[in-house]
Short mmCIF file of C-alpha atoms in Angstrom, two decimals:
data_model
loop_
_atom_site.label_atom_id
_atom_site.label_comp_id
_atom_site.label_asym_id
_atom_site.label_seq_id
_atom_site.Cartn_x
_atom_site.Cartn_y
_atom_site.Cartn_z
CA LEU H 18 -22.49 54.33 9.43
CA ALA H 19 -25.36 53.28 11.52
CA GLY H 20 -27.65 50.20 10.75
CA MET H 21 -25.03 49.14 8.43
CA GLU H 22 -23.23 45.72 9.50
CA VAL H 23 -20.26 45.65 9.83
CA ARG H 24 -18.55 42.41 7.80
CA LYS H 25 -16.57 40.58 10.05
CA PRO H 26 -14.06 37.25 9.14
CA LEU H 27 -14.39 34.42 10.61
CA LEU H 28 -11.40 34.13 12.40
CA SER H 29 -8.37 35.92 12.60
CA ARG H 30 -4.60 35.72 13.66
CA SER H 31 -1.33 36.57 13.63
CA GLY H 32 1.72 36.09 10.95
CA PHE H 33 5.29 38.54 10.22
CA PHE H 34 7.14 39.06 7.00
CA VAL H 35 10.06 36.97 6.68
CA SER H 36 11.83 38.06 3.52
CA ASP H 37 12.45 41.10 1.24
CA SER H 38 10.37 39.62 -1.04
CA GLU H 39 7.64 40.53 1.10
CA ALA H 40 6.50 36.99 1.72
CA MET H 41 4.98 36.78 5.52
CA LEU H 42 5.06 33.20 7.46
CA THR H 43 1.41 32.03 9.07
CA THR H 44 -0.40 29.09 10.76
CA VAL H 45 -2.31 26.72 8.58
CA GLU H 46 -5.11 27.05 11.24
CA VAL H 47 -6.23 30.54 9.48
CA LEU H 48 -6.29 29.29 6.47
CA HIS H 49 -8.84 26.71 6.97
CA SER H 50 -12.37 27.25 5.02
CA CYS H 51 -11.62 30.43 3.43
CA ARG H 52 -12.80 31.81 0.33
CA ARG H 53 -10.45 34.97 0.76
CA ILE H 54 -7.75 35.77 2.90
CA THR H 55 -6.86 39.37 3.76
CA ILE H 56 -3.19 41.00 5.88
CA ASP H 57 -4.33 43.72 8.13
CA ARG H 58 -7.90 43.37 7.03
CA ASP H 59 -7.83 44.78 3.16
CA ILE H 60 -5.23 43.50 1.45
CA GLU H 61 -5.67 40.76 -0.53
CA ALA H 62 -3.36 37.44 0.02
CA THR H 63 -2.80 34.29 -1.35
CA ILE H 64 -1.20 30.42 -0.36
CA ALA H 65 2.96 30.28 -1.12
CA ALA H 66 3.23 27.27 0.62
CA GLN H 67 1.89 25.21 3.59
CA ASP H 68 3.05 22.55 5.35
CA PRO H 69 0.30 20.85 8.10
CA ALA H 70 2.79 18.67 9.40
CA THR H 71 4.47 21.86 11.09
CA GLY H 72 1.09 24.07 11.01
CA LEU H 73 3.15 26.46 9.12
CA ALA H 74 2.07 28.55 6.25
CA VAL H 75 3.64 31.48 3.79
CA LEU H 76 1.38 33.78 2.69
CA THR H 77 2.29 36.74 -0.27
CA PRO H 78 0.00 39.95 -1.28
CA ALA H 79 -1.83 41.15 -4.10
CA ARG H 80 -0.08 44.59 -4.08
CA PRO H 81 3.45 45.44 -2.24
CA LEU H 82 3.88 46.37 1.10
CA ALA H 83 6.38 48.01 2.41
CA PRO H 84 7.43 46.24 5.95
CA ARG H 85 9.68 48.31 8.17
CA HIS H 86 11.44 44.78 9.69
CA ILE H 87 11.17 41.40 8.23
CA ALA H 88 12.27 38.93 10.56
CA ALA H 89 16.22 37.72 11.59
CA PHE H 90 16.24 34.27 12.55
CA VAL H 91 18.23 33.10 15.69
CA GLY H 92 21.15 30.58 14.41
CA ASP H 93 22.49 28.79 17.69
CA SER H 94 19.93 26.51 19.29
CA LEU H 95 17.29 27.10 21.55
CA ARG H 96 18.45 27.74 25.35
CA ILE H 97 15.81 26.49 28.31
CA GLY H 98 15.58 29.35 29.92
CA THR H 99 15.85 32.43 27.53
CA GLU H 100 13.35 35.25 28.33
CA VAL H 101 11.03 35.79 25.04
CA ALA H 102 8.15 38.29 23.62
CA LEU H 103 5.34 37.28 21.50
CA ALA H 104 4.29 39.98 19.37
CA GLY H 105 0.57 39.16 17.86
CA TYR H 106 -3.02 40.21 17.79
CA SER H 107 -3.92 38.46 21.22
CA TYR H 108 -7.13 40.66 20.73
CA GLU H 109 -8.21 38.80 17.13
CA ASP H 110 -9.62 41.75 14.83
CA ALA H 111 -10.83 43.73 17.82
CA LEU H 112 -7.58 46.14 18.34
CA PRO H 113 -5.59 47.78 15.47
CA SER H 114 -2.06 46.99 16.35
CA PRO H 115 -0.15 43.76 17.80
CA THR H 116 0.59 43.33 21.41
CA LEU H 117 3.81 41.98 23.47
CA THR H 118 3.57 39.10 26.14
CA TYR H 119 5.85 38.22 27.53
CA GLY H 120 7.27 34.39 28.39
CA ALA H 121 10.80 32.18 29.02
CA VAL H 122 11.44 29.28 27.03
CA GLU H 123 10.76 25.90 29.52
CA ASP H 124 12.05 23.21 27.08
CA THR H 125 13.08 22.42 23.75
CA LYS H 126 10.96 20.08 23.10
CA GLY H 127 7.16 19.19 22.59
CA LEU H 128 6.06 17.56 25.63
CA ALA H 129 5.95 14.30 23.94
CA GLY H 130 9.84 15.20 23.61
CA GLU H 131 8.93 16.22 19.92
CA VAL H 132 11.80 17.99 17.84
CA GLY H 133 11.60 20.96 16.03
CA ILE H 134 8.98 22.50 18.44
CA ALA H 135 9.14 24.04 21.65
CA ARG H 136 7.95 24.56 25.20
CA LEU H 137 7.42 28.24 26.19
CA SER H 138 5.90 29.07 30.01
CA LEU H 139 3.90 32.42 28.40
CA SER H 140 0.31 33.37 28.81
CA SER H 141 -1.20 33.21 24.96
CA LEU H 142 -4.72 33.89 23.39
CA PRO H 143 -5.89 31.77 20.29
CA GLY H 144 -5.01 35.23 18.17
CA ASP H 145 -1.65 35.15 18.84
CA ALA H 146 -0.78 32.49 16.68
CA GLY H 147 1.30 32.84 13.95
CA GLY H 148 3.01 35.37 15.54
CA PRO H 149 7.04 36.04 15.98
CA VAL H 150 8.46 34.91 19.21
CA VAL H 151 11.45 36.81 19.49
CA ASP H 152 14.50 37.11 22.45
CA GLY H 153 15.95 40.36 24.07
CA THR H 154 18.14 41.36 20.95
CA GLY H 155 14.82 40.99 18.32
CA ALA H 156 15.88 37.53 17.32
CA VAL H 157 13.14 35.51 16.19
CA LEU H 158 13.36 32.33 18.16
CA GLY H 159 10.75 30.67 15.94
CA MET H 160 6.46 30.72 15.74
CA LEU H 161 3.96 30.29 18.25
CA ILE H 162 1.78 27.25 17.38
CA PRO H 163 -1.99 26.73 18.43
CA ALA H 164 -1.56 24.79 21.88
CA THR H 165 -3.20 21.40 22.03
CA ALA H 166 -3.50 19.05 24.05
CA ASN H 167 -5.15 15.17 23.30
CA ALA H 168 -7.07 12.78 25.27
CA GLY H 169 -9.39 15.81 26.71
CA ARG H 170 -6.99 17.31 28.42
CA VAL H 171 -7.09 20.64 28.87
CA LEU H 172 -3.52 23.14 29.29
CA PRO H 173 -2.16 25.43 31.89
CA GLY H 174 -2.96 28.56 30.94
CA GLU H 175 1.12 29.81 30.86
CA VAL H 176 1.69 26.64 28.25
CA SER H 177 2.35 27.75 24.65
CA PHE H 178 4.45 26.29 22.14
CA LEU H 179 6.17 27.56 19.42
CA ALA H 180 7.75 26.07 15.33
CA ASP H 181 11.28 26.61 16.47
CA ALA H 182 13.97 28.58 13.89
CA ALA H 183 15.47 25.26 13.14
CA SER H 184 11.92 23.89 10.96
CA ILE H 185 10.31 26.96 9.95
CA LYS H 186 14.25 28.09 7.90
CA THR H 187 13.67 24.51 6.59
CA MET H 188 9.79 24.48 5.17
CA LEU H 189 11.48 28.64 4.04
CA ALA H 190 14.42 26.90 2.19
CA THR H 191 11.66 24.61 0.05
CA ALA H 192 9.13 27.45 -0.77
CA GLY H 193 12.39 28.81 -2.14
CA ILE H 194 12.26 31.73 0.05
CA THR H 195 15.96 32.42 2.21
CA PRO H 196 15.73 33.52 5.27
CA GLU H 197 17.57 36.31 7.19
CA THR H 198 20.30 35.28 10.35
CA ALA H 199 20.08 37.61 13.07
CA ILE H 200 23.84 38.94 14.11
CA ARG H 201 22.95 42.01 16.91
CA GLN H 202 24.50 41.34 19.71
CA GLY H 203 23.43 42.41 22.84
CA ALA H 204 19.67 43.32 24.42
CA LEU H 205 17.01 46.05 22.98
CA PRO H 206 15.67 48.52 25.26
CA PRO H 207 12.29 47.54 25.34
CA GLU H 208 10.72 50.55 23.32
CA ASP H 209 12.63 49.01 20.49
CA LEU H 210 12.06 45.73 20.78
CA THR H 211 8.41 46.07 21.58
CA ASP H 212 8.75 47.98 17.60
CA LEU H 213 11.03 45.11 16.57
CA ALA H 214 8.79 42.65 17.42
CA THR H 215 5.76 44.67 16.23
CA SER H 216 6.59 45.90 12.91
CA MET H 217 7.06 42.79 11.34
CA THR H 218 3.51 41.45 12.59
CA VAL H 219 1.09 41.20 10.42
CA LEU H 220 -2.82 40.52 11.34
CA VAL H 221 -4.11 37.53 8.73
CA SER H 222 -7.57 36.52 8.21
CA CYS H 223 -10.29 34.21 7.02
CA TRP H 224 -12.95 34.86 5.18
CA GLU H 225 -16.31 33.38 3.99
#
């Protein structure tokens, strides 16, 4: 209505369904200083588990949801050169649905040799953090984590990082969640890959 102030979240990031019990994985970045957390703008959510060391957090919704797709994680190790797609709310809550961004695996470790993360050649935005990174079959390779650089260095725009599937599965197991393993063979048509990746992705918002 005219003249009414529209409340906005402090920030929004991405997340995705990781189990039939409606658990969702996201980045711990979106949980800082929140008095309230919502999924897809109006569904209250609570923190079920978080691991600041890996940047991973699990949320559960306050009411039942019906995800059309949940993440099925790759069973093999990452391979350099694999083409990937990232589903995320690049522009936070400005758009009603996720966008897809394409790239490739540049390295299977971090810039300083860190294990459990991989480096991507992919241009991401802050709102994409927490989103699933999938290969051409729709298998989830990992979750996008915020790109940070030490000592005041600024990373090139096409450098992004993911927490890999192995580290995610370890964290989920600790939280009592059994992740699904991908079994699909062969690349999906582009429209099917888009539907799969975006339908498992949610908007996670932090409110005062």
